[in-house]
Amino acid sequence: MRSEEKLFIQALRGQKTSRPPIWLMRQAGRYLPEYKEVRRDAGSFLDLCFNPELACEVTLQPIRRYGFDAAILFSDILVIPHALGQKLWFAEGEGPKLDALTGEADLDRLSVDKLHEALGPVYQTVGRLKESLPSETALIGFAGAPWTVASYMIEGGGTKDFMKLKKWAFGQPELFQRLIDLLVDATADYLIKQLDAGAEALQIFDSWAGVIPAGDLKRWSLDPILRIVDKVKTVHPSVPIIVFPRGVGLGYLSFAESEQLDCLSLDQSLPLSWARDNLQRKKTVQGNLDPVSLLVGGEHLESSVAAILSNLKDGPFVFNLGHGIIQYTNPDHVSRLIELVRRD
Ligand code: CP3
C-alpha cells in the first residue's frame, strides 16, 4: 500500500510528502572522519568498493550519524569499465585513472563475459545493506550513464576539455555508438542485479552531459539512458528511477517529457521557479543546493535552503545537493542542513 511506503519512495512516486525526504550525493565519503578511518584500513579505494563488509559499513555511516531518508550503495560508476576488462586505479589525491581506449582494437578487447563475476561483491554489499538498514531508510542503487562512463574510458581519467571523447563522438560516431551500446547493455544488467539483491530505487549519473552540444543530447545522453531504463523496467516494472543529467540547462525539458523516468536530479544552475513550473509539473525533482553553500554554512546556507524549500516543497520533491558533497565540508553543517529541511 502506497501510504505505507518509505517517505523517499513516496516522493519518487510523485506524491507530495508530509516533509521533504533528504539524502546527499556522496553522503558517504571523506568529509566524515569515520569514513577516513575505514578507508585507511581498506587498502585502495577499489578494495573498499569490492569489500562487502566495509562497503556496507561506510554506506551506513551517514545513516547512523544523520538519519538520512535514503542510503546510496557505496561503490563507484567506474566499476563498470573495470568489470569490462579496462585497467582502472585511483591515484591518491588525483582521482581515477584508466588505460585510455584509443581505438577499435581497444574496444574489441572489452567483454561482458566476466561482468557479474567482477561485480559480485557489489551485489553482496546490497544484500548486506538490505539486512542492516533501518526499516524507514530506502536503499538506492546506481550507475553512471554511458556518456559519462565513456568519458573516463576514452580520456583515461578526469578532463577539463573532453577533447578525446568528443573527437570520438563527432569524428567516429559509429565506433562511439558501439561503445555506448556496450555500456547500455552492461549497465542495464548491472542495475537489474542490484535490484535483484534488494535496491529499492536507482539513480543514473550523467555528470558530464552538460558538455554535449544541444543537438546531440538526445543521441548521446537521453537515448542511451532511456534504453537502460526500458531494459531495467522490463524486469522490475515498478522501480523508481532518478536521472541526473548535470549541466544540460534547457535540455532538462526533454528528460521531463520522458514518461519512463520518475525523478530528475537538478544541478544548482537551474533557476528554482523555472524548475518548479517546467519540470516539477511533470515529475518529482531532487536537488539542488550548491555544495559550496553547504561548505560555507551559516546565514548563506539558511537562506539558500529557504529559497529551495519555498519554491519546491509544494510539489513532489526530494532535498539534495546540486552535485556531490565537497570533502572539506564540516559535518556539523550537514546536521544543520537536516534541521533546516525537517523543521519546515
Ligand atoms: O556516497 C555516495 O554517493 C556513494 C558512492 C559514490 C562514489 N562515487 C564514491 C566515491 C558514488 C554515487 C559515486 C559516483 C561517481 N563516481 C560519479 C558521479 C557523481 C559525480 O560526482 O558526478 C563520478 C563522476 C565518479 C568518478 C569518480 N570517483 C571520481 C571523479 C572520483 C574522484 C573525485 C573525488 O571525489 O576524489 C572518484 C572517487 C570516489 N568515489 C571517492 C568516493 C567516496 C573518493 C575516493 C576516496 O575515498 O579515496
CSV table of C-alpha atoms and ligand atoms in Angstrom, one decimal:
chain,number,residue,atom,x,y,z
A,1,MET,CA,0.0,0.0,0.0
A,2,ARG,CA,1.3,3.4,-1.0
A,3,SER,CA,0.7,5.1,2.3
A,4,GLU,CA,3.0,2.6,4.0
A,5,GLU,CA,5.8,3.2,1.6
A,6,LYS,CA,9.0,4.8,2.8
A,7,LEU,CA,8.9,8.6,2.6
A,8,PHE,CA,11.6,8.8,-0.1
A,9,ILE,CA,9.8,6.2,-2.3
A,10,GLN,CA,6.5,8.1,-1.9
A,11,ALA,CA,8.2,11.3,-3.2
A,12,LEU,CA,9.7,9.4,-6.2
A,13,ARG,CA,6.2,8.1,-7.0
A,14,GLY,CA,5.1,11.7,-7.4
A,15,GLN,CA,3.4,12.2,-4.1
A,16,LYS,CA,3.7,15.3,-2.0
A,17,THR,CA,5.1,14.0,1.3
A,18,SER,CA,4.5,15.1,4.9
A,19,ARG,CA,8.0,16.6,4.9
A,20,PRO,CA,10.7,16.5,2.1
A,21,PRO,CA,12.9,13.4,2.3
A,22,ILE,CA,16.6,14.2,2.2
A,23,TRP,CA,19.8,12.4,1.2
A,24,LEU,CA,23.0,13.9,-0.3
A,25,MET,CA,25.1,12.8,-3.2
A,26,ARG,CA,28.4,11.4,-1.9
A,27,GLN,CA,27.0,11.3,1.6
A,28,ALA,CA,29.5,8.6,2.4
A,29,GLY,CA,33.0,10.0,1.9
A,30,ARG,CA,36.0,11.9,3.1
A,31,TYR,CA,34.2,14.7,4.9
A,32,LEU,CA,33.4,12.1,7.6
A,33,PRO,CA,36.2,11.1,10.0
A,34,GLU,CA,34.7,7.7,10.4
A,35,TYR,CA,34.9,7.1,6.6
A,36,LYS,CA,38.6,8.2,6.5
A,37,GLU,CA,39.4,5.6,9.2
A,38,VAL,CA,37.8,2.7,7.3
A,39,ARG,CA,39.3,4.0,4.0
A,40,ARG,CA,42.8,3.9,5.6
A,41,ASP,CA,42.4,0.3,6.7
A,42,ALA,CA,40.8,-0.9,3.5
A,43,GLY,CA,43.8,-0.6,1.2
A,44,SER,CA,42.9,1.1,-2.1
A,45,PHE,CA,39.6,2.8,-2.9
A,46,LEU,CA,38.7,-0.1,-5.3
A,47,ASP,CA,39.5,-2.6,-2.5
A,48,LEU,CA,36.9,-0.7,-0.4
A,49,CYS,CA,34.3,-0.8,-3.2
A,50,PHE,CA,34.8,-4.6,-3.6
A,51,ASN,CA,34.8,-5.4,0.2
A,52,PRO,CA,31.1,-6.1,1.0
A,53,GLU,CA,31.6,-5.8,4.8
A,54,LEU,CA,33.5,-2.4,4.6
A,55,ALA,CA,31.4,-1.0,1.8
A,56,CYS,CA,28.3,-1.8,3.8
A,57,GLU,CA,29.8,-0.1,6.8
A,58,VAL,CA,30.7,3.1,5.0
A,59,THR,CA,27.2,3.2,3.4
A,60,LEU,CA,25.7,3.0,6.9
A,61,GLN,CA,27.9,5.7,8.5
A,62,PRO,CA,26.0,8.7,7.3
A,63,ILE,CA,22.7,7.0,8.1
A,64,ARG,CA,23.8,6.4,11.7
A,65,ARG,CA,25.1,10.0,12.0
A,66,TYR,CA,22.3,11.9,10.3
A,67,GLY,CA,19.3,9.5,9.8
A,68,PHE,CA,19.0,10.4,6.1
A,69,ASP,CA,15.8,9.1,4.4
A,70,ALA,CA,17.8,7.1,1.8
A,71,ALA,CA,21.2,5.3,1.7
A,72,ILE,CA,23.2,5.1,-1.5
A,73,LEU,CA,25.1,1.9,-2.1
A,74,PHE,CA,28.9,2.6,-1.7
A,75,SER,CA,30.6,1.8,-5.0
A,76,ASP,CA,31.7,3.9,-8.0
A,77,ILE,CA,30.5,4.5,-11.5
A,78,LEU,CA,33.9,3.2,-12.8
A,79,VAL,CA,33.5,-0.4,-11.6
A,80,ILE,CA,31.8,-1.0,-15.0
A,81,PRO,CA,34.8,-0.3,-17.2
A,82,HIS,CA,36.9,-2.3,-14.6
A,83,ALA,CA,34.5,-5.2,-14.9
A,84,LEU,CA,34.6,-5.0,-18.8
A,85,GLY,CA,38.4,-5.5,-18.5
A,86,GLN,CA,39.8,-1.9,-18.7
A,87,LYS,CA,42.6,-1.2,-16.3
A,88,LEU,CA,41.4,1.2,-13.5
A,89,TRP,CA,43.3,2.6,-10.5
A,90,PHE,CA,42.8,5.5,-8.1
A,91,ALA,CA,45.9,7.6,-7.7
A,92,GLU,CA,46.0,9.1,-4.2
A,93,GLY,CA,44.8,12.7,-4.5
A,94,GLU,CA,44.4,12.6,-8.3
A,95,GLY,CA,41.2,10.8,-8.8
A,96,PRO,CA,40.5,7.9,-11.2
A,97,LYS,CA,43.0,6.8,-13.9
A,98,LEU,CA,42.3,4.3,-16.7
A,99,ASP,CA,44.3,2.8,-19.5
A,100,ALA,CA,42.6,5.1,-22.1
A,101,LEU,CA,40.8,3.5,-25.1
A,102,THR,CA,42.5,4.7,-28.2
A,103,GLY,CA,40.5,3.0,-31.0
A,104,GLU,CA,38.7,0.0,-32.3
A,105,ALA,CA,41.2,-2.6,-31.1
A,106,ASP,CA,40.9,-1.5,-27.5
A,107,LEU,CA,37.1,-1.6,-27.8
A,108,ASP,CA,37.3,-5.2,-29.2
A,109,ARG,CA,39.2,-6.2,-26.0
A,110,LEU,CA,36.3,-5.2,-23.7
A,111,SER,CA,34.0,-8.1,-22.8
A,112,VAL,CA,30.9,-8.6,-20.7
A,113,ASP,CA,31.8,-12.3,-20.1
A,114,LYS,CA,33.1,-11.7,-16.5
A,115,LEU,CA,30.8,-8.7,-15.7
A,116,HIS,CA,28.8,-10.3,-12.9
A,117,GLU,CA,31.8,-12.3,-11.5
A,118,ALA,CA,33.7,-9.0,-11.2
A,119,LEU,CA,30.7,-7.1,-9.8
A,120,GLY,CA,29.6,-9.9,-7.4
A,121,PRO,CA,30.9,-8.2,-4.3
A,122,VAL,CA,28.8,-5.1,-5.1
A,123,TYR,CA,25.6,-7.3,-5.2
A,124,GLN,CA,26.7,-8.8,-1.9
A,125,THR,CA,27.0,-5.3,-0.4
A,126,VAL,CA,23.5,-4.6,-1.5
A,127,GLY,CA,22.3,-7.8,0.2
A,128,ARG,CA,24.1,-6.9,3.4
A,129,LEU,CA,22.6,-3.4,3.4
A,130,LYS,CA,19.1,-4.8,2.9
A,131,GLU,CA,19.6,-6.6,6.3
A,132,SER,CA,21.2,-3.7,8.1
A,133,LEU,CA,19.4,-0.6,7.2
A,134,PRO,CA,16.7,0.9,9.5
A,135,SER,CA,13.2,0.0,8.2
A,136,GLU,CA,12.4,3.6,7.2
A,137,THR,CA,15.5,4.1,5.1
A,138,ALA,CA,15.3,3.4,1.4
A,139,LEU,CA,18.3,1.9,-0.5
A,140,ILE,CA,19.4,3.5,-3.7
A,141,GLY,CA,21.4,1.6,-6.3
A,142,PHE,CA,23.3,3.5,-9.0
A,143,ALA,CA,25.4,3.5,-12.1
A,144,GLY,CA,26.9,6.1,-14.4
A,145,ALA,CA,25.2,7.0,-17.7
A,146,PRO,CA,27.0,5.7,-20.8
A,147,TRP,CA,28.3,9.2,-21.9
A,148,THR,CA,29.9,9.9,-18.5
A,149,VAL,CA,31.4,6.5,-18.2
A,150,ALA,CA,32.7,6.6,-21.8
A,151,SER,CA,34.3,10.0,-21.0
A,152,TYR,CA,36.5,8.3,-18.3
A,153,MET,CA,37.2,5.3,-20.6
A,154,ILE,CA,38.4,7.5,-23.5
A,155,GLU,CA,40.0,10.3,-21.6
A,156,GLY,CA,41.8,7.9,-19.2
A,157,GLY,CA,40.6,9.9,-16.2
A,158,GLY,CA,39.1,13.3,-15.4
A,159,THR,CA,39.5,16.1,-18.0
A,160,LYS,CA,38.7,19.8,-18.5
A,161,ASP,CA,38.1,19.9,-22.2
A,162,PHE,CA,36.7,16.4,-23.1
A,163,MET,CA,38.6,16.7,-26.4
A,164,LYS,CA,39.4,13.0,-26.9
A,165,LEU,CA,35.8,12.0,-26.0
A,166,LYS,CA,34.3,14.5,-28.4
A,167,LYS,CA,36.7,13.6,-31.2
A,168,TRP,CA,35.3,10.0,-31.0
A,169,ALA,CA,31.7,11.1,-30.7
A,170,PHE,CA,31.8,13.6,-33.5
A,171,GLY,CA,34.5,12.1,-35.7
A,172,GLN,CA,33.7,8.4,-35.5
A,173,PRO,CA,30.1,8.2,-34.4
A,174,GLU,CA,29.6,4.6,-35.5
A,175,LEU,CA,32.5,3.4,-33.4
A,176,PHE,CA,31.5,5.6,-30.5
A,177,GLN,CA,28.0,4.1,-30.8
A,178,ARG,CA,29.4,0.6,-30.3
A,179,LEU,CA,31.0,1.7,-27.0
A,180,ILE,CA,27.7,3.3,-25.9
A,181,ASP,CA,25.7,0.2,-26.9
A,182,LEU,CA,28.1,-2.0,-24.9
A,183,LEU,CA,27.7,0.3,-21.9
A,184,VAL,CA,23.9,0.3,-22.2
A,185,ASP,CA,23.8,-3.5,-22.1
A,186,ALA,CA,26.3,-3.9,-19.2
A,187,THR,CA,24.8,-1.1,-17.2
A,188,ALA,CA,21.2,-2.4,-17.5
A,189,ASP,CA,22.4,-5.9,-16.4
A,190,TYR,CA,24.3,-4.4,-13.5
A,191,LEU,CA,21.3,-2.3,-12.3
A,192,ILE,CA,18.9,-5.3,-12.6
A,193,LYS,CA,21.3,-7.3,-10.4
A,194,GLN,CA,21.4,-4.5,-7.8
A,195,LEU,CA,17.6,-4.6,-7.8
A,196,ASP,CA,17.5,-8.4,-7.5
A,197,ALA,CA,19.8,-8.0,-4.5
A,198,GLY,CA,17.5,-5.5,-2.8
A,199,ALA,CA,18.0,-2.0,-4.1
A,200,GLU,CA,14.6,-0.1,-4.0
A,201,ALA,CA,15.3,2.9,-6.3
A,202,LEU,CA,18.0,3.7,-8.8
A,203,GLN,CA,20.0,6.9,-9.8
A,204,ILE,CA,21.7,7.2,-13.1
A,205,PHE,CA,24.5,9.8,-13.0
A,206,ASP,CA,25.2,11.7,-16.3
A,207,SER,CA,27.6,14.0,-14.6
A,208,TRP,CA,29.2,15.3,-17.9
A,209,ALA,CA,26.0,15.5,-20.0
A,210,GLY,CA,26.5,19.3,-19.9
A,211,VAL,CA,29.4,19.2,-22.4
A,212,ILE,CA,27.2,17.6,-25.1
A,213,PRO,CA,26.1,20.1,-27.8
A,214,ALA,CA,22.3,20.5,-27.5
A,215,GLY,CA,21.7,18.9,-30.9
A,216,ASP,CA,23.4,15.7,-29.8
A,217,LEU,CA,22.0,15.5,-26.3
A,218,LYS,CA,19.3,13.0,-27.4
A,219,ARG,CA,21.7,10.7,-29.1
A,220,TRP,CA,24.4,10.5,-26.5
A,221,SER,CA,22.7,11.1,-23.2
A,222,LEU,CA,18.9,10.8,-23.3
A,223,ASP,CA,18.5,7.8,-25.6
A,224,PRO,CA,21.1,5.6,-24.0
A,225,ILE,CA,19.6,6.3,-20.6
A,226,LEU,CA,16.1,5.5,-21.8
A,227,ARG,CA,17.3,2.3,-23.3
A,228,ILE,CA,18.8,1.3,-19.9
A,229,VAL,CA,15.6,2.3,-18.1
A,230,ASP,CA,13.4,0.3,-20.5
A,231,LYS,CA,15.5,-2.8,-20.0
A,232,VAL,CA,15.5,-2.4,-16.2
A,233,LYS,CA,11.7,-1.8,-16.1
A,234,THR,CA,11.0,-4.8,-18.2
A,235,VAL,CA,12.3,-6.9,-15.3
A,236,HIS,CA,11.4,-4.5,-12.4
A,237,PRO,CA,8.5,-2.5,-13.7
A,238,SER,CA,7.7,-0.5,-10.5
A,239,VAL,CA,11.2,0.6,-9.6
A,240,PRO,CA,11.5,4.4,-9.4
A,241,ILE,CA,14.4,5.8,-11.4
A,242,ILE,CA,16.2,9.1,-10.8
A,243,VAL,CA,18.3,10.7,-13.6
A,244,PHE,CA,20.9,13.3,-13.1
A,245,PRO,CA,21.8,15.0,-16.5
A,246,ARG,CA,24.1,17.5,-14.8
A,247,GLY,CA,24.5,20.8,-16.6
A,248,VAL,CA,22.2,20.3,-19.5
A,249,GLY,CA,20.1,23.5,-18.8
A,250,LEU,CA,17.1,23.7,-21.1
A,251,GLY,CA,17.9,20.1,-22.0
A,252,TYR,CA,16.2,19.1,-18.7
A,253,LEU,CA,12.9,19.6,-20.6
A,254,SER,CA,13.5,16.6,-22.8
A,255,PHE,CA,14.1,14.4,-19.8
A,256,ALA,CA,11.0,15.8,-18.1
A,257,GLU,CA,9.0,14.7,-21.1
A,258,SER,CA,10.2,11.1,-20.9
A,259,GLU,CA,7.5,9.2,-19.2
A,260,GLN,CA,9.6,6.2,-18.1
A,261,LEU,CA,11.7,8.4,-15.8
A,262,ASP,CA,10.4,9.1,-12.3
A,263,CYS,CA,12.6,11.9,-10.9
A,264,LEU,CA,15.1,14.4,-12.2
A,265,SER,CA,18.1,15.4,-10.1
A,266,LEU,CA,18.7,19.1,-10.6
A,267,ASP,CA,22.1,20.8,-10.6
A,268,GLN,CA,22.4,24.2,-8.9
A,269,SER,CA,22.5,26.2,-12.2
A,270,LEU,CA,18.7,25.8,-12.8
A,271,PRO,CA,16.5,28.7,-11.6
A,272,LEU,CA,14.2,27.4,-9.0
A,273,SER,CA,10.9,28.9,-10.3
A,274,TRP,CA,11.7,27.7,-13.8
A,275,ALA,CA,12.3,24.2,-12.4
A,276,ARG,CA,9.1,24.3,-10.5
A,277,ASP,CA,7.0,25.5,-13.4
A,278,ASN,CA,8.6,23.4,-16.2
A,279,LEU,CA,10.0,20.2,-14.6
A,280,GLN,CA,8.2,19.6,-11.3
A,281,ARG,CA,4.9,19.8,-13.0
A,282,LYS,CA,5.8,16.7,-14.9
A,283,LYS,CA,7.9,14.8,-12.4
A,284,THR,CA,9.4,14.6,-9.0
A,285,VAL,CA,12.5,16.8,-8.7
A,286,GLN,CA,15.5,16.4,-6.5
A,287,GLY,CA,18.1,19.0,-5.5
A,288,ASN,CA,19.7,21.4,-5.8
A,289,LEU,CA,21.7,23.1,-3.1
A,290,ASP,CA,25.1,24.3,-4.3
A,291,PRO,CA,27.7,22.0,-2.4
A,292,VAL,CA,29.7,25.2,-1.7
A,293,SER,CA,26.7,26.6,0.2
A,294,LEU,CA,26.9,23.6,2.5
A,295,LEU,CA,30.6,24.1,2.8
A,296,VAL,CA,30.1,27.8,3.7
A,297,GLY,CA,27.3,27.2,6.2
A,298,GLY,CA,25.8,30.0,8.4
A,299,GLU,CA,23.4,32.6,7.0
A,300,HIS,CA,24.2,31.8,3.4
A,301,LEU,CA,23.2,28.2,4.0
A,302,GLU,CA,20.0,29.2,5.8
A,303,SER,CA,18.8,31.5,3.0
A,304,SER,CA,19.8,29.1,0.2
A,305,VAL,CA,17.8,26.2,1.8
A,306,ALA,CA,14.8,28.5,2.4
A,307,ALA,CA,14.8,29.5,-1.2
A,308,ILE,CA,14.8,25.9,-2.4
A,309,LEU,CA,12.1,24.9,0.0
A,310,SER,CA,9.8,27.8,-0.7
A,311,ASN,CA,10.0,27.0,-4.5
A,312,LEU,CA,9.9,23.3,-4.5
A,313,LYS,CA,8.3,21.9,-1.3
A,314,ASP,CA,4.7,22.1,-2.5
A,315,GLY,CA,5.2,19.5,-5.3
A,316,PRO,CA,6.9,16.1,-5.3
A,317,PHE,CA,10.4,16.8,-4.1
A,318,VAL,CA,13.5,15.2,-2.6
A,319,PHE,CA,16.0,17.5,-0.9
A,320,ASN,CA,19.6,17.0,-2.2
A,321,LEU,CA,22.7,18.9,-3.4
A,322,GLY,CA,23.2,20.0,-7.0
A,323,HIS,CA,26.3,17.8,-7.1
A,324,GLY,CA,28.3,15.7,-4.6
A,325,ILE,CA,29.3,16.9,-1.2
A,326,ILE,CA,32.8,18.5,-1.0
A,327,GLN,CA,35.3,16.7,1.1
A,328,TYR,CA,36.2,19.7,3.2
A,329,THR,CA,32.6,20.2,4.4
A,330,ASN,CA,32.2,20.5,8.1
A,331,PRO,CA,30.0,17.5,9.2
A,332,ASP,CA,28.1,19.9,11.6
A,333,HIS,CA,26.9,21.9,8.6
A,334,VAL,CA,25.2,18.7,7.4
A,335,SER,CA,23.4,18.4,10.8
A,336,ARG,CA,22.2,22.0,10.5
A,337,LEU,CA,21.0,21.4,6.9
A,338,ILE,CA,18.9,18.4,8.1
A,339,GLU,CA,17.4,20.5,10.9
A,340,LEU,CA,16.5,23.2,8.4
A,341,VAL,CA,14.8,20.8,6.0
A,342,ARG,CA,13.0,18.9,8.7
A,343,ARG,CA,11.7,21.8,10.7
A,344,ASP,CA,9.8,23.2,7.8
B,1,CP3,O1,28.0,8.3,-1.1
B,1,CP3,C1,27.8,8.1,-2.3
B,1,CP3,O2,27.3,9.0,-3.1
B,1,CP3,C2,28.0,6.7,-2.9
B,1,CP3,C3,29.3,6.5,-3.5
B,1,CP3,C4,29.7,7.1,-4.8
B,1,CP3,C5,31.1,7.3,-5.1
B,1,CP3,N1,31.2,7.8,-6.4
B,1,CP3,C6,32.2,7.1,-4.1
B,1,CP3,C7,33.5,7.8,-4.3
B,1,CP3,C8,29.0,7.5,-5.9
B,1,CP3,C9,27.5,7.5,-6.2
B,1,CP3,C10,30.0,7.9,-6.9
B,1,CP3,C11,29.6,8.3,-8.3
B,1,CP3,C12,30.7,8.9,-9.2
B,1,CP3,N2,32.0,8.5,-9.3
B,1,CP3,C13,30.4,9.9,-10.2
B,1,CP3,C14,29.1,10.5,-10.4
B,1,CP3,C15,28.7,11.5,-9.5
B,1,CP3,C16,29.5,12.8,-9.6
B,1,CP3,O3,30.2,13.1,-8.6
B,1,CP3,O4,29.5,13.5,-10.6
B,1,CP3,C17,31.6,10.1,-10.8
B,1,CP3,C18,31.9,11.1,-11.9
B,1,CP3,C19,32.6,9.2,-10.3
B,1,CP3,C20,34.0,9.0,-10.7
B,1,CP3,C21,34.9,9.3,-9.6
B,1,CP3,N3,35.1,8.5,-8.5
B,1,CP3,C22,35.8,10.5,-9.4
B,1,CP3,C23,35.8,11.6,-10.4
B,1,CP3,C24,36.4,10.4,-8.2
B,1,CP3,C25,37.5,11.3,-7.7
B,1,CP3,C26,36.9,12.5,-7.2
B,1,CP3,C27,37.0,12.5,-5.7
B,1,CP3,O5,36.0,12.9,-5.0
B,1,CP3,O6,38.0,12.1,-5.1
B,1,CP3,C28,36.0,9.2,-7.6
B,1,CP3,C29,36.5,8.6,-6.3
B,1,CP3,C30,35.4,8.4,-5.3
B,1,CP3,N4,34.2,7.8,-5.5
B,1,CP3,C31,35.5,8.7,-3.9
B,1,CP3,C32,34.3,8.3,-3.3
B,1,CP3,C33,33.9,8.4,-1.8
B,1,CP3,C34,36.7,9.4,-3.2
B,1,CP3,C35,37.9,8.4,-3.2
B,1,CP3,C36,38.5,8.1,-1.8
B,1,CP3,O7,37.8,7.9,-0.8
B,1,CP3,O8,39.7,8.0,-1.8
